[in-house]
Each structure stands twice: as structure tokens, then as C-alpha cells.
PDB file of C-alpha atoms in Angstrom:
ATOM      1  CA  UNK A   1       0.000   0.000   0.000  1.00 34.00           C
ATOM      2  CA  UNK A   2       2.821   2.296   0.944  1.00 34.00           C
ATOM      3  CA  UNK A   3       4.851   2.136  -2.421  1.00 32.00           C
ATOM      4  CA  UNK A   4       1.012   3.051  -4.050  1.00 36.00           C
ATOM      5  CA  UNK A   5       0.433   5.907  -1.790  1.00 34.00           C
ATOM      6  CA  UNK A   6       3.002   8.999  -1.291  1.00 37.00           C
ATOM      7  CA  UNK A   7       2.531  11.939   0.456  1.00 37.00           C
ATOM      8  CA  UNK A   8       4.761  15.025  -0.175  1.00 38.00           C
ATOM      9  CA  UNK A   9       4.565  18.614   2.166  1.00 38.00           C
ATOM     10  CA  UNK A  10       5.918  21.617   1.450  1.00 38.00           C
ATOM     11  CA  UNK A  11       5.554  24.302   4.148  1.00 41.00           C
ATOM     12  CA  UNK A  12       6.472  28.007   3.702  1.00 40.00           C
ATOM     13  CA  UNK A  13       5.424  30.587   6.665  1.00 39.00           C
ATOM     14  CA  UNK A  14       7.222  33.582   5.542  1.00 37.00           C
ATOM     15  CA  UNK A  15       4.237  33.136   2.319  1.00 36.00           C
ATOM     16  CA  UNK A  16       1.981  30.856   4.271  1.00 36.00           C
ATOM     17  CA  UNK A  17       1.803  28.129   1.639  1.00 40.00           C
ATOM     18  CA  UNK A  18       1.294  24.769   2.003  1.00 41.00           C
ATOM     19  CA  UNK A  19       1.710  22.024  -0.986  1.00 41.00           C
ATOM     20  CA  UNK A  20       0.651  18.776  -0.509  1.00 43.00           C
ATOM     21  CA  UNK A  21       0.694  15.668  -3.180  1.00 46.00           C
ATOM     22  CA  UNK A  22      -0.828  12.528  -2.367  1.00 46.00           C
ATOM     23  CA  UNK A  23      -0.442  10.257  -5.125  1.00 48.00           C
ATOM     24  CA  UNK A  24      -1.898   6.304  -6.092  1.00 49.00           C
ATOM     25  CA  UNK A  25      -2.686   3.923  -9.255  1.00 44.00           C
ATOM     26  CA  UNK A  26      -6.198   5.918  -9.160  1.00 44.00           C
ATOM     27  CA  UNK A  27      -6.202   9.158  -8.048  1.00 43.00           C
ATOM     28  CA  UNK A  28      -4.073  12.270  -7.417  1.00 43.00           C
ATOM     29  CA  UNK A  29      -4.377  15.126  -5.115  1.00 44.00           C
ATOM     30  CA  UNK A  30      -2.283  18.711  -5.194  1.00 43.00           C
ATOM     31  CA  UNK A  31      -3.295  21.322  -2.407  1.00 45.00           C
ATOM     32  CA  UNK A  32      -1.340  24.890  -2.359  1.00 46.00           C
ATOM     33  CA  UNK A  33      -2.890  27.576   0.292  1.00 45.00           C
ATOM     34  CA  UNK A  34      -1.238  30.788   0.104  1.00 45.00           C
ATOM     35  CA  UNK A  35      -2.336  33.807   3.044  1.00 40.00           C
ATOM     36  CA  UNK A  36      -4.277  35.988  -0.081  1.00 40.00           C
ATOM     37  CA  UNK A  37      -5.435  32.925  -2.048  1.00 42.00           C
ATOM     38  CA  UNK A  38      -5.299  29.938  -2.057  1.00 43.00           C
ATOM     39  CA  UNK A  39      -6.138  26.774  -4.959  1.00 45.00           C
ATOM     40  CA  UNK A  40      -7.174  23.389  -4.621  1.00 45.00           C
ATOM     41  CA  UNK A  41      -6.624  21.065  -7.701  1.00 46.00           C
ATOM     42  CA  UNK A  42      -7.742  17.934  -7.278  1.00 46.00           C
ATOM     43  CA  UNK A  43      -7.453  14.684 -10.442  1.00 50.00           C
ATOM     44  CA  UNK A  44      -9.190  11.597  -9.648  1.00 50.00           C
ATOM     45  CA  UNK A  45      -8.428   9.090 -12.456  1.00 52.00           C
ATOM     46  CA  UNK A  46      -9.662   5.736 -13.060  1.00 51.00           C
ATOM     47  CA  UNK A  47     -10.278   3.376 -16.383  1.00 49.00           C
ATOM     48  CA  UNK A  48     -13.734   4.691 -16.265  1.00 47.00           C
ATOM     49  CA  UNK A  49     -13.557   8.092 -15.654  1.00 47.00           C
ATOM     50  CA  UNK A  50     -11.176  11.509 -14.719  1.00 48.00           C
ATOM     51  CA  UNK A  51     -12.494  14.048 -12.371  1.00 48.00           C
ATOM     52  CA  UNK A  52     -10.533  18.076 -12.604  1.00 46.00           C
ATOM     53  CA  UNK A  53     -11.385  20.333  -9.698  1.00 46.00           C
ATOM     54  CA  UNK A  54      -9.652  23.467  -9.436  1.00 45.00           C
ATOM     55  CA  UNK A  55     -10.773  25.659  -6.537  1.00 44.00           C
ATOM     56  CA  UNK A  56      -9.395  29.283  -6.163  1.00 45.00           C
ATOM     57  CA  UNK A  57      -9.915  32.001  -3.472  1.00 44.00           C
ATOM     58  CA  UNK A  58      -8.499  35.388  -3.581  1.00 42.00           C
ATOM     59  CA  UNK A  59      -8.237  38.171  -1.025  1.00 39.00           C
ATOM     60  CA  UNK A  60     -10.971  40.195  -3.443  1.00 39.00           C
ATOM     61  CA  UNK A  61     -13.286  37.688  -2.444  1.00 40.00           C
ATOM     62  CA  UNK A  62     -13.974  36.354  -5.592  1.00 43.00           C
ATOM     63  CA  UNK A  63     -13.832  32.896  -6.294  1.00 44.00           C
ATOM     64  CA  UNK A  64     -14.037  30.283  -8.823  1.00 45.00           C
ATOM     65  CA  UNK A  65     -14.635  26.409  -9.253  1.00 44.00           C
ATOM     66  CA  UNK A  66     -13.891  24.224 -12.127  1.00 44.00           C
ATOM     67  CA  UNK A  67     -14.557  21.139 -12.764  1.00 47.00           C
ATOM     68  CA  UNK A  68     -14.078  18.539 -15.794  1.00 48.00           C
ATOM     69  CA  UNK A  69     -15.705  14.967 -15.675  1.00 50.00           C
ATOM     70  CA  UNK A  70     -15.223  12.700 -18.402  1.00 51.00           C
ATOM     71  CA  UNK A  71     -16.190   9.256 -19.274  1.00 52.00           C
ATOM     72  CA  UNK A  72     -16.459   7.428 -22.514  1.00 49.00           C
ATOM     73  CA  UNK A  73     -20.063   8.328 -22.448  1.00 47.00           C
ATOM     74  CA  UNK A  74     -19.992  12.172 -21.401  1.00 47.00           C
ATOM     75  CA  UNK A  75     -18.159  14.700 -20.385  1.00 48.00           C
ATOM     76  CA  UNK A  76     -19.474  17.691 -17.915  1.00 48.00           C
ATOM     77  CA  UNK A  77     -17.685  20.950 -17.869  1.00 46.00           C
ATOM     78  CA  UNK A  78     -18.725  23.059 -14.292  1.00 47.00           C
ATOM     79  CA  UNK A  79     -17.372  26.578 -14.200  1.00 47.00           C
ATOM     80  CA  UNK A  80     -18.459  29.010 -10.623  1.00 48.00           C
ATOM     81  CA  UNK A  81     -17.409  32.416 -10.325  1.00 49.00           C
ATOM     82  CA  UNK A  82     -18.144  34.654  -7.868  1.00 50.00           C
ATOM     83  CA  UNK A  83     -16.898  38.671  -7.571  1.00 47.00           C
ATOM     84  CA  UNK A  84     -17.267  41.037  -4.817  1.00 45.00           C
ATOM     85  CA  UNK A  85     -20.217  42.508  -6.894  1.00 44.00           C
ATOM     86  CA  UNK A  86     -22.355  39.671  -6.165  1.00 44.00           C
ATOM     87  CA  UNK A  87     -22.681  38.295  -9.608  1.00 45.00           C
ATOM     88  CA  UNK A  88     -21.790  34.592 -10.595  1.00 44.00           C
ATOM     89  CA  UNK A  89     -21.921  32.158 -13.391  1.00 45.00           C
ATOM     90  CA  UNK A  90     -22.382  28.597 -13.311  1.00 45.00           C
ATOM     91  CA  UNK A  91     -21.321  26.736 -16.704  1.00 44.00           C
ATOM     92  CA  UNK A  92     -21.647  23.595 -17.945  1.00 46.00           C
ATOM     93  CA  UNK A  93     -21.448  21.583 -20.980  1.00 48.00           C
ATOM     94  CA  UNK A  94     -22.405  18.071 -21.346  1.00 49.00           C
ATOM     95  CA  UNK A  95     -21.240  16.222 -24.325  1.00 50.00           C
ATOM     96  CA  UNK A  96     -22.260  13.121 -25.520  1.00 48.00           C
ATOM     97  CA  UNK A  97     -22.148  11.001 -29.347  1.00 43.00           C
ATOM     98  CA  UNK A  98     -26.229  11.778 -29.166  1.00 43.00           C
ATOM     99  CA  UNK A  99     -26.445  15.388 -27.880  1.00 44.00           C
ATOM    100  CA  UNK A 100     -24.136  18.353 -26.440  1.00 44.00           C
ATOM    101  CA  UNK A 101     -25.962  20.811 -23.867  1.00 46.00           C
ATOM    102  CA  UNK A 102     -24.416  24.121 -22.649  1.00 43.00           C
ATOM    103  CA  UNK A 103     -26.148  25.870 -19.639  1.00 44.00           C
ATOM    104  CA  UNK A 104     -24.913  29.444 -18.716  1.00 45.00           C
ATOM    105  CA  UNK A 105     -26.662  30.454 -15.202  1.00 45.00           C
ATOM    106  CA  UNK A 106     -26.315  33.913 -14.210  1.00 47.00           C
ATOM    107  CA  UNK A 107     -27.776  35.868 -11.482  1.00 48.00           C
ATOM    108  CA  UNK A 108     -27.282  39.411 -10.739  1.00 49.00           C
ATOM    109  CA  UNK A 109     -28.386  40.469  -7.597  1.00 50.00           C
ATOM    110  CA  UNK A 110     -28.501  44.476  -6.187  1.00 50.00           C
ATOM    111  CA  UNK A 111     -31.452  46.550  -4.008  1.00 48.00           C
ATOM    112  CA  UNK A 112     -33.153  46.726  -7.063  1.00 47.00           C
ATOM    113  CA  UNK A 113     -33.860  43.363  -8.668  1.00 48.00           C
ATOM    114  CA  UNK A 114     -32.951  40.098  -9.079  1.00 49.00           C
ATOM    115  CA  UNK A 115     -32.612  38.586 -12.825  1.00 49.00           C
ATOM    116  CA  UNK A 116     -31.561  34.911 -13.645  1.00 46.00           C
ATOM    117  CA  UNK A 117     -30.589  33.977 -16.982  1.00 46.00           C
ATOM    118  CA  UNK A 118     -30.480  30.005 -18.032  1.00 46.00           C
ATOM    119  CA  UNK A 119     -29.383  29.054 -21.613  1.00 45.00           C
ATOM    120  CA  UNK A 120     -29.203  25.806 -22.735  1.00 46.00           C
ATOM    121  CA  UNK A 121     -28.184  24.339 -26.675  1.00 44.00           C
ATOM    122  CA  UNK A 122     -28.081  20.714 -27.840  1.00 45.00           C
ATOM    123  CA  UNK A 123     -26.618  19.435 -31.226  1.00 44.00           C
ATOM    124  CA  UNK A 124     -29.848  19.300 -32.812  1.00 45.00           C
ATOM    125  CA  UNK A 125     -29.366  23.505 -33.923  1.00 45.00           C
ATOM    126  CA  UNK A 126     -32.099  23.805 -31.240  1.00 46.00           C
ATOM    127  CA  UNK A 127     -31.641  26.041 -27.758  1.00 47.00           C
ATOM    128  CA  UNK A 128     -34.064  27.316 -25.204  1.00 47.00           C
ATOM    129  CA  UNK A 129     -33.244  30.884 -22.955  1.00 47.00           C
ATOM    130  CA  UNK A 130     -35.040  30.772 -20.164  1.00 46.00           C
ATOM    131  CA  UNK A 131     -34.915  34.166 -18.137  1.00 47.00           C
ATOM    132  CA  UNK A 132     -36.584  35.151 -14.564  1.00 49.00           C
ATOM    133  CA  UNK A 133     -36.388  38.375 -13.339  1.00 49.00           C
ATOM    134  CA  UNK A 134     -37.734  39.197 -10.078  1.00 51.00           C
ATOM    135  CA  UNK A 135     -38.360  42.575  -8.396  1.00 52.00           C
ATOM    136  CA  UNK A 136     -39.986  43.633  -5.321  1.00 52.00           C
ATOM    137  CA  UNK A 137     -43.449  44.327  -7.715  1.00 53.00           C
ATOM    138  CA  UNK A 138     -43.125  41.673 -10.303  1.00 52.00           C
ATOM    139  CA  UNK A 139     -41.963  38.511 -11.437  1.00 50.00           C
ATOM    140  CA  UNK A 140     -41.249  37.688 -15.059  1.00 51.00           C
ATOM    141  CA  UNK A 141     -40.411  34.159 -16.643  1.00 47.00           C
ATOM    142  CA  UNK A 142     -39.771  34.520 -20.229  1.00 47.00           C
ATOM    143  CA  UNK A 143     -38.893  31.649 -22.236  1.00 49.00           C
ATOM    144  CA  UNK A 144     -37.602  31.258 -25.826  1.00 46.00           C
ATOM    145  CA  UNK A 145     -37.121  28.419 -28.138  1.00 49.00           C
ATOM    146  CA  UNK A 146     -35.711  28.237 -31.167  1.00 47.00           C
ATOM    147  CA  UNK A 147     -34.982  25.591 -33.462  1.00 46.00           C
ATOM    148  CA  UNK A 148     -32.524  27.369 -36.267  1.00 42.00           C
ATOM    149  CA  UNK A 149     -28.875  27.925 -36.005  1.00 40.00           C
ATOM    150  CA  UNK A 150     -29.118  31.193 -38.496  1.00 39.00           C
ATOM    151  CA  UNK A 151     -31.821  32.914 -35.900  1.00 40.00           C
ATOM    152  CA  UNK A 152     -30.294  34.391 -32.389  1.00 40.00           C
ATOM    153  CA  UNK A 153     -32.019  36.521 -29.853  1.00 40.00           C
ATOM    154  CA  UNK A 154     -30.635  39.450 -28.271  1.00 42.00           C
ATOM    155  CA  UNK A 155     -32.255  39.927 -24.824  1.00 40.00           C
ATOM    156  CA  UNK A 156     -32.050  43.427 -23.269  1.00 40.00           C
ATOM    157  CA  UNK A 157     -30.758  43.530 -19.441  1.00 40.00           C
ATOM    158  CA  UNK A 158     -32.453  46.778 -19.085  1.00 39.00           C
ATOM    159  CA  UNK A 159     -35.123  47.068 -16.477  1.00 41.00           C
ATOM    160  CA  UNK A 160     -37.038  48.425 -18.504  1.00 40.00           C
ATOM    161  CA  UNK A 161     -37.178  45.897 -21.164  1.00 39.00           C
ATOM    162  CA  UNK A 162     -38.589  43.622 -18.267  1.00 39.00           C
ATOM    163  CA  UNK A 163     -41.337  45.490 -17.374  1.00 41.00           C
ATOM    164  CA  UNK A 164     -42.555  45.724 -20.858  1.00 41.00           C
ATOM    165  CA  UNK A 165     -42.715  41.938 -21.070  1.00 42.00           C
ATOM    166  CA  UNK A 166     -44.317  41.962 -17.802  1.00 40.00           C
ATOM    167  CA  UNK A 167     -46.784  44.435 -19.012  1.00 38.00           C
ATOM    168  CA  UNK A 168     -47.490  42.352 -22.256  1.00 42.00           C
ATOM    169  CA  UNK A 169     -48.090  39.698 -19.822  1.00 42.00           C
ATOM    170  CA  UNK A 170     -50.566  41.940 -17.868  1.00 38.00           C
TER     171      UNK A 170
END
């Protein structure tokens, strides 16, 4: 077991970093924490599948995680950021030999409103935006569907552009 499993530290306290491998036939680990940020990137690998993690902190508090998982099947892409202005974005793609989907999650959030954005796309030129915007006197859920690559939709982030779908809705 020992010759399949090593475990390496590196310790620095003048930069407050610590590095840590840990190593076997199916998975490695590498950990660095630094006092202003610090990252986690983690590869679990197998015959079946491969995980990639990277996790990152900074002093600005903004943060992101991203992670790859991939099989013979499918493969998932995960991307999380998050900035000091309270706005992050989840992504993900999903590949497959049948159908690809991409999501994009977004929500911006101030004293004002609340809007969340969802897009998702598969291989078959089709893709749906779903939107929700909330605000202390309305909600709004808007989706759109379209089934042709040449056609796009540009969606205004205006708050005013919400209110006149809510007011169609109305």
C-alpha cells in the first residue's frame, strides 16, 4: 500500500503556503494555500472516468470552481465564479455522441432586482433561454425556443425591457 500511496509537504510561513501531493494507481491530489489565495486542484483518475477540480480564493473575495468529468459516455464541464459585486456564473457543458448541452446560469443580484438567466443548446441547432427576473413588484419568466442555427435573440438587461414583457403579460 505504501509504495502506491506517497505523500509530499511543502511548508512556507514567511508566504503561508502549504503544498501537498498525495499520489496512487487511481487518483491524485495537489493542495497549495497561500495567506491571499489559495487553490485546490484535485485529479481523480480511473479506467472509467477523470475528475478536474480546481478551486481558487483570492483576497478580493472572488472565487471560482472548475470542474471537468469525463467518461467514454460524457463529459461535464462546471465553471463558478463569484466577484465582490455579487454576480456569478455557473457553466456547464455536457457532451455526448447523441447530444451536447451548454447551460450558462447567471444571477445578478442588487437593491433593485434580481434577474436569472439560463441558456441551454443541444446538437440538434435547437436552444431554449429561459430568463426570470424578479423585483420587489413583479416577477417575469420569459422563455424562448428556437430551433434554427441562423436565428439568435438578443435579450435586453435593461429594467425596462422587463417590465414591458411583464406588461405584455398583464
Amino acid at each position: 500500500m505504501e509504495s502506491r500511496y506517497n505523500v509530499s509537504w511543502f511548508v512556507s510561513t514567511s508566504m503561508f503556503t502549504v503544498f501537498t501531493v498525495s499520489s496512487t494507481s487511481m487518483f491524485t491530489v495537489f493542495t497549495m494555500t497561500s495567506s491571499s489565495m489559495f487553490a485546490v486542484f484535485t485529479v481523480s483518475s480511473t479506467s472509467m472516468f477523470t475528475v478536474f477540480i480546481v478551486f481558487t480564493i483570492s483576497s478580493n473575495s472572488m472565487f471560482i470552481v472548475f470542474t471537468v468529468s469525463s467518461t467514454s459516455m460524457f463529459t461535464v464541464f462546471t465553471m463558478f465564479i463569484k466577484s465582490r459585486t455579487s454576480v456569478f456564473t455557473v457553466f456547464t457543458v455536457s457532451g455526448t455522441s447523441m447530444f451536447t448541452v451548454f447551460i450558462v446560469f447567471t444571477m445578478s443580484s442588487t437593491s433593485m432586482f434580481t434577474r436569472f438567466i439560463v441558456f441551454t443548446m443541444s446538437s440538434t441547432s435547437m436552444f431554449t433561454v429561459f430568463i426570470v427576473s424578479s423585483t420587489s413588484m413583479f416577477t417575469v419568466f420569459t422563455v424562448f425556443t428556437v430551433s434554427s442555427t441562423s436565428m439568435f435573440i438578443d435579450i435586453s438587461q435593461s429594467k425596462h425591457a422587463f417590465g414591458a414583457v411583464h406588461s405584455d403579460c398583464v
